[in-house]
Short mmCIF file of C-alpha atoms in Angstrom, two decimals:
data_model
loop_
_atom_site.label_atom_id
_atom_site.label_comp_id
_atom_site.label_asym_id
_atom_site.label_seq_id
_atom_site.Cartn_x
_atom_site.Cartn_y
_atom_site.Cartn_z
CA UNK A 19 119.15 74.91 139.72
CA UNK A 20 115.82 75.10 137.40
CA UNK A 21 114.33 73.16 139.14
CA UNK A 22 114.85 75.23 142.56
CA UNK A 23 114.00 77.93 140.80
CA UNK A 24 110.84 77.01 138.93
CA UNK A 25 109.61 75.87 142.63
CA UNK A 26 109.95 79.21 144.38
CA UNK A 27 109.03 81.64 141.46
CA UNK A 28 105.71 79.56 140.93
CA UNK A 29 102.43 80.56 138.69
CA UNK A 30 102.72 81.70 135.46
CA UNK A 31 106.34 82.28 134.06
CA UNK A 32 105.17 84.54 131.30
CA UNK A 33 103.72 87.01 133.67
CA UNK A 34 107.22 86.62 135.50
CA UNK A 35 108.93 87.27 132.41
CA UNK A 36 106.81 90.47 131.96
CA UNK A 37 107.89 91.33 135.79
CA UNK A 38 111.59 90.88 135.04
CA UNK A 39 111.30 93.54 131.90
CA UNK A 40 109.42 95.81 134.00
CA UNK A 41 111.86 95.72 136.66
CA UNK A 42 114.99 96.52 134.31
CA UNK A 43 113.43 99.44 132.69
CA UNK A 44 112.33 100.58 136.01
CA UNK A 45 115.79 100.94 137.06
CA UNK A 46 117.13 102.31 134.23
CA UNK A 47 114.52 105.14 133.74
CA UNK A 48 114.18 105.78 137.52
CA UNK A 49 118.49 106.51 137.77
CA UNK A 50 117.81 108.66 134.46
CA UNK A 51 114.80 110.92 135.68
CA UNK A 52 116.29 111.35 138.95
CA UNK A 53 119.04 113.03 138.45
CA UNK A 54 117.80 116.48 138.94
CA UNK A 55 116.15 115.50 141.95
CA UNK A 56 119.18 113.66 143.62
CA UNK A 57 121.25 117.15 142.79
CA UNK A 58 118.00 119.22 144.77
CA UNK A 59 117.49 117.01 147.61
CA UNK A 60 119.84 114.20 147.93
CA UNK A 61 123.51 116.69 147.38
CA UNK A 62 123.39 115.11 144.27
CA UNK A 63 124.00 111.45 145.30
CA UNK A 64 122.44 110.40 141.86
CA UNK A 65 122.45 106.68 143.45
CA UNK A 66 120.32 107.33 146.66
CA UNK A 67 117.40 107.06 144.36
CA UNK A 68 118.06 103.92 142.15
CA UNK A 69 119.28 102.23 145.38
CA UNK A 70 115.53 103.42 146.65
CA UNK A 71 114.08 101.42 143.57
CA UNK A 72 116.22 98.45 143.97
CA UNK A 73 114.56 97.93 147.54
CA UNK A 74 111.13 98.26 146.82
CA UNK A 75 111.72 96.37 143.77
CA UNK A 76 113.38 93.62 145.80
CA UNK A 77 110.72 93.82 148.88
CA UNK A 78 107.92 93.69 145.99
CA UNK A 79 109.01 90.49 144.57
CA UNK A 80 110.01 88.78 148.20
CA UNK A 81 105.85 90.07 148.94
CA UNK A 82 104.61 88.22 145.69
CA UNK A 83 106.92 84.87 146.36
CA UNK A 84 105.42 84.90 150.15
CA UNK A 85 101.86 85.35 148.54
CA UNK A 86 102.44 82.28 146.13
CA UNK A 87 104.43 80.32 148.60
CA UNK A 88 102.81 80.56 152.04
CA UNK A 89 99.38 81.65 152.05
CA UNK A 90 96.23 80.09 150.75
CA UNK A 91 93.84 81.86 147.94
CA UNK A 92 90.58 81.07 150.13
CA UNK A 93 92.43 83.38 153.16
CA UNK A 94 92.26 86.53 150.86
CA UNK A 95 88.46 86.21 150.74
CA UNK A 96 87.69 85.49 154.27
CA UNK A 97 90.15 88.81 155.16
CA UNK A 98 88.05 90.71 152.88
CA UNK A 99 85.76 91.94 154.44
CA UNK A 100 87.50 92.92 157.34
CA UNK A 101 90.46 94.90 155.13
CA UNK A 102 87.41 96.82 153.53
CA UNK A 103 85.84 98.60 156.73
CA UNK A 104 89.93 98.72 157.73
CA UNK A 105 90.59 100.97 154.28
CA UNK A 106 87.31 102.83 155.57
CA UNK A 107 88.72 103.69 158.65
CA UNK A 108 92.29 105.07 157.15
CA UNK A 109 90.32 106.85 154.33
CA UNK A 110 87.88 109.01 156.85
CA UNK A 111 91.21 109.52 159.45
CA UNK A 112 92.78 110.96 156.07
CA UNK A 113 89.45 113.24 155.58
CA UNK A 114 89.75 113.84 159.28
CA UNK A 115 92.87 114.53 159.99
CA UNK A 116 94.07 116.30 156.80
CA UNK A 117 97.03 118.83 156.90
CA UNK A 118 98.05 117.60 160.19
CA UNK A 119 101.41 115.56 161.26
CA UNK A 120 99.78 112.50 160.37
CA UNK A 121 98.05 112.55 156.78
CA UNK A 122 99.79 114.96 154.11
CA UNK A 123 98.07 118.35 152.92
CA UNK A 124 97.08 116.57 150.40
CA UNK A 125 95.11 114.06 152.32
CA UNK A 126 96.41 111.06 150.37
CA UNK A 127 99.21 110.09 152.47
CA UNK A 128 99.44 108.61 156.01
CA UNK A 129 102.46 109.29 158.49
CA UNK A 130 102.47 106.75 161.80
CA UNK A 131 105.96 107.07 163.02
CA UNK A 132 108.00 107.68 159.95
CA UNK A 133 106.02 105.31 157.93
CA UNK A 134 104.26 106.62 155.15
CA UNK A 135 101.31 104.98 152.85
CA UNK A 136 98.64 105.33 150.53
CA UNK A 137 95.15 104.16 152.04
CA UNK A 138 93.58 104.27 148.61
CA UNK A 139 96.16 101.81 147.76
CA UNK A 140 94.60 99.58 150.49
CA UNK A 141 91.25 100.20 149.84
CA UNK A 142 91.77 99.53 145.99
CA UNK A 143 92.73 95.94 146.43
CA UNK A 144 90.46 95.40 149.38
CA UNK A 145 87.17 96.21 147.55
CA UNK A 146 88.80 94.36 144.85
CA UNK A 147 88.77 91.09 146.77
CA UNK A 148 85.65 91.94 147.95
CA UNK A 149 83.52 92.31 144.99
CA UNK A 150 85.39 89.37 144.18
CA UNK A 151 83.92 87.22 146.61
CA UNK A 152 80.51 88.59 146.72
CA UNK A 153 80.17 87.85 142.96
CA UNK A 154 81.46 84.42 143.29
CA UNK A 155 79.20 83.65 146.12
CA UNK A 156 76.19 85.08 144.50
CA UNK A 157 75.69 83.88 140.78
CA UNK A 158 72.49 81.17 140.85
CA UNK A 159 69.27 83.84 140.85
CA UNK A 160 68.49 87.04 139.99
CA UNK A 161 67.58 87.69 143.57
CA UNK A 162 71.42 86.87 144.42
CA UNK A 163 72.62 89.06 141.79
CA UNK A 164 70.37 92.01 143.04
CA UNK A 165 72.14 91.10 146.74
CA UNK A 166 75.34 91.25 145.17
CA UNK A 167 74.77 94.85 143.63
CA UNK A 168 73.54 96.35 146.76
CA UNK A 169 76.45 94.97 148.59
CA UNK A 170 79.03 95.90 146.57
CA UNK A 171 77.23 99.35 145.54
CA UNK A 172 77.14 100.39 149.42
CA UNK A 173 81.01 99.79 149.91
CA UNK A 174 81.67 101.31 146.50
CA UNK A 175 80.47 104.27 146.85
CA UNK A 176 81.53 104.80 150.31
CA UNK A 177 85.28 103.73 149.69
CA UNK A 178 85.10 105.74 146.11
CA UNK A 179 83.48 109.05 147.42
CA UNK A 180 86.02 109.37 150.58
CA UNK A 181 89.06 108.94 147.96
CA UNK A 182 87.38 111.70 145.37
CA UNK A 183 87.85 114.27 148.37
CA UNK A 184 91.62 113.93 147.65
CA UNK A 185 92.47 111.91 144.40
CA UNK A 186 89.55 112.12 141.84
CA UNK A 187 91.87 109.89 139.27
CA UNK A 188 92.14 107.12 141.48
CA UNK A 189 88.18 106.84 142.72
CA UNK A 190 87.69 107.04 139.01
CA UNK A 191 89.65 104.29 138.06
CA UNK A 192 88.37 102.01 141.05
CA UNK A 193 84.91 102.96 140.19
CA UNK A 194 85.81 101.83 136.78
CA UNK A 195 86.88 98.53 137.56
CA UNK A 196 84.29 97.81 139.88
CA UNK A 197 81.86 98.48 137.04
CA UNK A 198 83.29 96.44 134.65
CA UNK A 199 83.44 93.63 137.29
CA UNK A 200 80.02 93.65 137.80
CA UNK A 201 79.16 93.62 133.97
CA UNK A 202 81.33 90.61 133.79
CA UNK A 203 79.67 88.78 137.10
CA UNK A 204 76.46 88.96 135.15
CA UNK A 205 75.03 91.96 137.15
CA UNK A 206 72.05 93.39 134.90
CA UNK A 207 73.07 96.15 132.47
CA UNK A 208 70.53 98.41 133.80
CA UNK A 209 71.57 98.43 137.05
CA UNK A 210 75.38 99.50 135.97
CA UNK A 211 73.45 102.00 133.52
CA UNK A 212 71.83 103.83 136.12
CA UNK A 213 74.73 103.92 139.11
CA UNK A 214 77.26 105.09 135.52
CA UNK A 215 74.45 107.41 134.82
CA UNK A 216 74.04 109.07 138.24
CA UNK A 217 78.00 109.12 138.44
CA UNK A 218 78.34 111.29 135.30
CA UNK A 219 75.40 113.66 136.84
CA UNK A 220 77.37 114.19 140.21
CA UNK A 221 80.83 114.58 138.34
CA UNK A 222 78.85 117.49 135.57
CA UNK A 223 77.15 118.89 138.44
CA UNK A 224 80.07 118.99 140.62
CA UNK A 225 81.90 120.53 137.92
CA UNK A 226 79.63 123.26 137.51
CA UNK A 227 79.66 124.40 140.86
CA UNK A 228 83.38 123.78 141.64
CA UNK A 229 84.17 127.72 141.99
CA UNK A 230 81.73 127.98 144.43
CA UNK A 231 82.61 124.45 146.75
CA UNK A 232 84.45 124.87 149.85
CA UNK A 233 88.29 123.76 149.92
CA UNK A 234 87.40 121.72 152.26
CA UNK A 235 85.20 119.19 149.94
CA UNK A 236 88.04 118.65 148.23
CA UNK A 237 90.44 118.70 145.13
CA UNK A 238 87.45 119.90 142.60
CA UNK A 239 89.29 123.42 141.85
CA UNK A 240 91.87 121.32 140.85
CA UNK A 241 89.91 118.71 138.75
CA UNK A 242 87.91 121.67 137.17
CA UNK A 243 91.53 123.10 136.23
CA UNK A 244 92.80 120.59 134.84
CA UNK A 245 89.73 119.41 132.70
CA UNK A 246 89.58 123.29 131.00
CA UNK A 247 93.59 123.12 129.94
CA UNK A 248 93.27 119.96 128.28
CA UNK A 249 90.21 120.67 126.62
CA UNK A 250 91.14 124.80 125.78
CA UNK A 251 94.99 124.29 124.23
CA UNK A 252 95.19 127.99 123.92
CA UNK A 253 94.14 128.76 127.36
CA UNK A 254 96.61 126.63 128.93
CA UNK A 255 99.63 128.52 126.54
CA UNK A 256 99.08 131.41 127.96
CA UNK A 257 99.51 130.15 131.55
CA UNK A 258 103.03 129.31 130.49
CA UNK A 259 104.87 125.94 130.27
CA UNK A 260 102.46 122.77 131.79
CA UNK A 261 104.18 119.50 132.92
CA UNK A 262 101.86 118.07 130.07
CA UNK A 263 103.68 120.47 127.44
CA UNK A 264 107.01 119.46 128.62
CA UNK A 265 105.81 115.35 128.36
CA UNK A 266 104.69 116.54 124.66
CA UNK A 267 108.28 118.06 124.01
CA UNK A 268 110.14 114.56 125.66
CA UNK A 269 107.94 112.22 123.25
CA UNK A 270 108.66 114.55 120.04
CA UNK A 271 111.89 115.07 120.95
CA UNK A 272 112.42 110.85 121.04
CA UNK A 273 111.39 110.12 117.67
CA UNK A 274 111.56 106.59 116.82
CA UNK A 275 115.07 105.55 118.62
CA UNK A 276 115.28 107.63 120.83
CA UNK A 277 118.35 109.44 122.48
CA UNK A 278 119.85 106.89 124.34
CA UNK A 279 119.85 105.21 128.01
CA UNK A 280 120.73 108.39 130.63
CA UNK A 281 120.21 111.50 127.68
CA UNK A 282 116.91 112.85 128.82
CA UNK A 283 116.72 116.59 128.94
CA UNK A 284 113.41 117.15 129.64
CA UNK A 285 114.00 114.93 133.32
CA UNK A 286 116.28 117.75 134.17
CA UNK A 287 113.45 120.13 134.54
CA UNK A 288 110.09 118.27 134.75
CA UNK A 289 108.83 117.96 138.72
CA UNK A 290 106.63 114.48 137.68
CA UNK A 291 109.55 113.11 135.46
CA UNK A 292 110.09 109.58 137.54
CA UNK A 293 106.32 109.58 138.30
CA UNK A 294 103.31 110.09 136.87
CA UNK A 295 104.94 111.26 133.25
CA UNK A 296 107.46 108.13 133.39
CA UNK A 297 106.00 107.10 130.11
CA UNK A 298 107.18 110.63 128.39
CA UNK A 299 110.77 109.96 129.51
CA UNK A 300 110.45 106.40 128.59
CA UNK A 301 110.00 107.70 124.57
CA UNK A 302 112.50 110.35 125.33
CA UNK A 303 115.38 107.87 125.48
CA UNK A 304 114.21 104.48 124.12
CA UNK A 305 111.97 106.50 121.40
CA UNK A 306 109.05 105.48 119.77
CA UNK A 307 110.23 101.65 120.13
CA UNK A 308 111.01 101.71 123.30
CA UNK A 309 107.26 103.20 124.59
CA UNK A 310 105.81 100.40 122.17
CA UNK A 311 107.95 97.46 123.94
CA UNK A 312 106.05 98.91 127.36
CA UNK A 313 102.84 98.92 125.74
CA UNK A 314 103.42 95.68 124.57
CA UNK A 315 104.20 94.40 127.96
CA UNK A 316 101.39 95.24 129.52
CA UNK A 317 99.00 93.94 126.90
CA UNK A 318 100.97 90.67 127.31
CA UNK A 319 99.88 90.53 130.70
CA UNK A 320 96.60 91.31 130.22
CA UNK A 321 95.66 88.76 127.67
CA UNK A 322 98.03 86.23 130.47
CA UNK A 323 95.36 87.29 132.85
CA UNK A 324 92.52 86.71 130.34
CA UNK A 325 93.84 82.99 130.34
CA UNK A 326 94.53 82.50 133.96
CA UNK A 327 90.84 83.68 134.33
CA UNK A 328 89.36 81.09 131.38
CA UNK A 329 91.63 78.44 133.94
CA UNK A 330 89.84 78.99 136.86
CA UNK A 331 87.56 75.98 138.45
CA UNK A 332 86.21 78.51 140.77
CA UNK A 333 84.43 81.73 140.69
CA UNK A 334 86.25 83.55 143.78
CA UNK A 335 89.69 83.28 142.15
CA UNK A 336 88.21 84.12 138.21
CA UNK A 337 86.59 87.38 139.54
CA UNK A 338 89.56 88.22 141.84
CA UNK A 339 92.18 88.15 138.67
CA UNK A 340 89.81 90.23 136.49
CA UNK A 341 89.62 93.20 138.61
CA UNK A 342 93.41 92.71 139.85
CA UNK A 343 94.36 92.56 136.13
CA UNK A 344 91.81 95.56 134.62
CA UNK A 345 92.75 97.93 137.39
CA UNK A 346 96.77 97.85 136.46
CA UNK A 347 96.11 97.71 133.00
CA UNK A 348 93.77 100.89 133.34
CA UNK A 349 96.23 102.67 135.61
CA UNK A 350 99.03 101.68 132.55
CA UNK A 351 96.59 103.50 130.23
CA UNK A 352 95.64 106.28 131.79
CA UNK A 353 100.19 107.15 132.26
CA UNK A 354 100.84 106.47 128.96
CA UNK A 355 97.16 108.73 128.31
CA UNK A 356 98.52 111.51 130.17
CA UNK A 357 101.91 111.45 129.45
CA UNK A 358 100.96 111.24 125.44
CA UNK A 359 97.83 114.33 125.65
CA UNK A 360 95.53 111.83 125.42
CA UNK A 361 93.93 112.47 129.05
CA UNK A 362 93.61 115.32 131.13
CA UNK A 363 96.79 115.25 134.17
CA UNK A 364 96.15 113.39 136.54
CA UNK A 365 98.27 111.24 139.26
CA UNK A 366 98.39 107.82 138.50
CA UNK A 367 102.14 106.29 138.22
CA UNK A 368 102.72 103.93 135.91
CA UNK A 369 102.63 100.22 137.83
CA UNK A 370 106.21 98.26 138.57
CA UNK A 371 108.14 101.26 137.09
CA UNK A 372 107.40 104.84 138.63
CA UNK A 373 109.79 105.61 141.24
CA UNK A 374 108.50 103.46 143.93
CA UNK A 375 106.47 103.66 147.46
CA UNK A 376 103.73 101.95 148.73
CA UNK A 377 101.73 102.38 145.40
CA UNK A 378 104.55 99.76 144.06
CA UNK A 379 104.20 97.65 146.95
CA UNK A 380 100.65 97.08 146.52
CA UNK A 381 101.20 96.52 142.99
CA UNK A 382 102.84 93.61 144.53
CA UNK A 383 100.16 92.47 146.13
CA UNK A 384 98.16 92.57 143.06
CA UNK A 385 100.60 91.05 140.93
CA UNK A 386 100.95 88.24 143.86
CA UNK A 387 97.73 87.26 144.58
CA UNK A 388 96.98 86.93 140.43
CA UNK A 389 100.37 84.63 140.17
CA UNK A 390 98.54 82.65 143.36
CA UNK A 391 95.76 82.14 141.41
CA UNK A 392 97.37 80.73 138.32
CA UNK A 393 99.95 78.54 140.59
CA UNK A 394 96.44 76.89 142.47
CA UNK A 395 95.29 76.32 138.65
CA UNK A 396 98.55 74.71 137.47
CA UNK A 397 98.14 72.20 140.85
CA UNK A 398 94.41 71.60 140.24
CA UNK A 399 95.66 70.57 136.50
CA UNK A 400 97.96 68.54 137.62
CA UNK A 401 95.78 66.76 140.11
CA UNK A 402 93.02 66.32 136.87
CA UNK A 403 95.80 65.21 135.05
CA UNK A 404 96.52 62.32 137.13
CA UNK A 405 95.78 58.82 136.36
CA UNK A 406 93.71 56.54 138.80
CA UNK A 407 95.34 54.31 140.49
CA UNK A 408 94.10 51.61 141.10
CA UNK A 409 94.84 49.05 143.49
CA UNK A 410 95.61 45.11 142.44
CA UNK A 411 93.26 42.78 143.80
CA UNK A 412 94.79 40.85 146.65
CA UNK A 413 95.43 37.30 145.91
CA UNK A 414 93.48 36.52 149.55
CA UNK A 415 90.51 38.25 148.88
CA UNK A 416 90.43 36.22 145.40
CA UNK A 417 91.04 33.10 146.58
CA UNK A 418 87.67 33.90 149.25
CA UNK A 419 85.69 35.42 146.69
CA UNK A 420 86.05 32.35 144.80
CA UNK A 421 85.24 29.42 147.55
CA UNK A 422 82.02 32.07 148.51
CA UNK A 423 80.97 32.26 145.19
CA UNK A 424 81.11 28.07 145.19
#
């Protein structure tokens, strides 16, 4: 039975260890913060919503098994391309079509039919894969690292700037890992300088002249908002209880144990409890330990992915796990930011265990195509590992060498 398993759950068992845990607390905390929302939408069927989780947990793990199993790492970077100009297409139908029966008010979501997603979700592990394979193509002169730049700039900023008209969080966070991509693929410090550089100037000056913006540009009322409550404390008293206040009142109210597995009170009355301030609830009932075991788990992976990365024999795959690896890990820390007062509020869930959607299914990708990568290093050890074998001389061809050599 090990056996079987260890040959369908293949790549690296400690980041499907780290899976496992994330999966249990997700069910756990997602029945707890819930409940109000079950008793408001669902007639209070308190199970309609951990039976949710249990299916996207379920269809997340068959995804990454398929992704180790079936298909080959060099098929992601041949695809890339092609899924980048797709997440292109579904981001400017979002900016296009916004407020109508196909993409939310919001603009972030996508309805064909019933079936709802994310197209920043696609686009983030599209130009993922992408800047993946232009830096591994790309390494030998500084004339290929200048190509590489402009190539990856241009999609960059066209994929980032159509998801900042609805979600500045998330084109902040891909924008980030992009960057620190780049830095690692050798790309020249000034260049990153100056494209960081003339981000900040757009972001102060569209700050500055967010009161004056049309609504249609996008969310930068919103952004501005947000930014002047979480710097002015006082201010954002006065406008009465935040979500943010209530996240500050679950993690105080936690302490270091905690009040137990189902004994949240702040869930009953916090919209964002099994979403973007997970992490609050998380302290609220496993207390200060509990938050720390999370942390924990997620620097586990990382430092898994540093190692899967050091493995590598090629550059496609190395580049591919850093930027799949840095953006979950910055997504982890910018929920646990927010959900602590660290960060301004934003929207980012907290990957594997926010209530889950197609965010959690292309977590799955993610966390498949990294677990692809280190199951193609494990068989390239074991191929280096191999002896030569070497074939015995045939008596024949002895017994002719000998009478030639006479």
């Amino acid at each position: 039975m090990e056996l079987s398993v260890g040959k369908i759950f293949k790549g690296d068992r400690v980041i499907w260890m780290v899976l496992m845990f994330l999966s249990l607390l997700s069910l756990l905390i997602v029945y707890s913060a819930t409940g109000a929302l079950a008793y408001r939408v669902a007639s209070g069927n308190t199970f309609k919503y951990l039976l949710r989780q249990v299916g996207f947990l379920s269809a997340g793990i068959g995804v990454i098994l398929l992704m180790v199993n079936v298909f080959p790492i060099k098929l992601y970077s041949k695809l890339a391309l092609w899924a980048v100009w797709a997440s292109i297409g579904f981001l400017m139908f979002a900016v296009a079509m916004k407020g109508t029966q196909f993409v939310s008010t919001s603009g972030r979501t996508l309805n064909f039919f019933g079936v709802t997603f994310q197209p920043a979700e696609l686009a983030k592990i599209s130009l993922i894969i992408y800047t993946a394979r232009i830096l591994g193509k790309r390494q030998k002169t500084k004339g290929d690292l200048w190509d590489a730049f402009k190539r990856i700039l241009l999609f960059t900023g066209a994929i980032c700037g159509l998801i900042f008209i609805s979600d500045f969080s998330t084109s902040a966070l891909l924008f980030a890992t992009i960057m620190t991509m780049m830095f690692a693929g050798r790309i020249p410090l000034l260049y990153l300088f100056s494209v960081v550089g003339a981000g900040i100037a757009l972001i102060v000056v569209i700050y500055f002249t967010a009161d004056i913006l049309p609504s249609s540009f996008g969310r930068v009322q919103t952004m501005k908002g947000r930014i002047e409550r979480f710097a002015d404390k006082d201010a954002s008293t006065k406008q009465g209880i935040t979500q943010a206040d209530y996240a500050k009142l679950a993690i105080y109210s936690g302490g270091i144990f905690g009040k137990g597995p189902g004994h949240s009170d702040v869930a009953n009355y916090m919209a964002a409890a099994y979403n973007d301030f997970i992490f609050a609830i998380i302290v609220e009932e496993y207390g200060l330990i509990g938050g720390t075991v999370v942390i924990l788990l997620f620097l586990i992976f990382f430092f898994r992915g540093v190692t899967i990365v050091r493995r590598a024999t090629r550059t496609f795959p190395a580049f591919l796990v850093i930027g799949l690896t840095l953006v979950l890990v910055y997504q982890a820390m910018i929920n646990i930011g927010v959900s602590s007062g660290a960060l301004p509020v934003t929207g980012q869930p907290l990957p594997w265990i926010s209530l889950g959607g197609t965010s959690l299914l292309f977590t799955s990708v993610a966390f498949g195509l990294i677990l692809s990568v280190s199951h193609q290093n494990q068989k390239n050890q074991e191929i280096a590992e191999q002896p030569l074998m070497i074939k015995a001389p045939d008596e024949d061809y002895e017994i002719e060498n000998e009478e030639t050599s006479k």
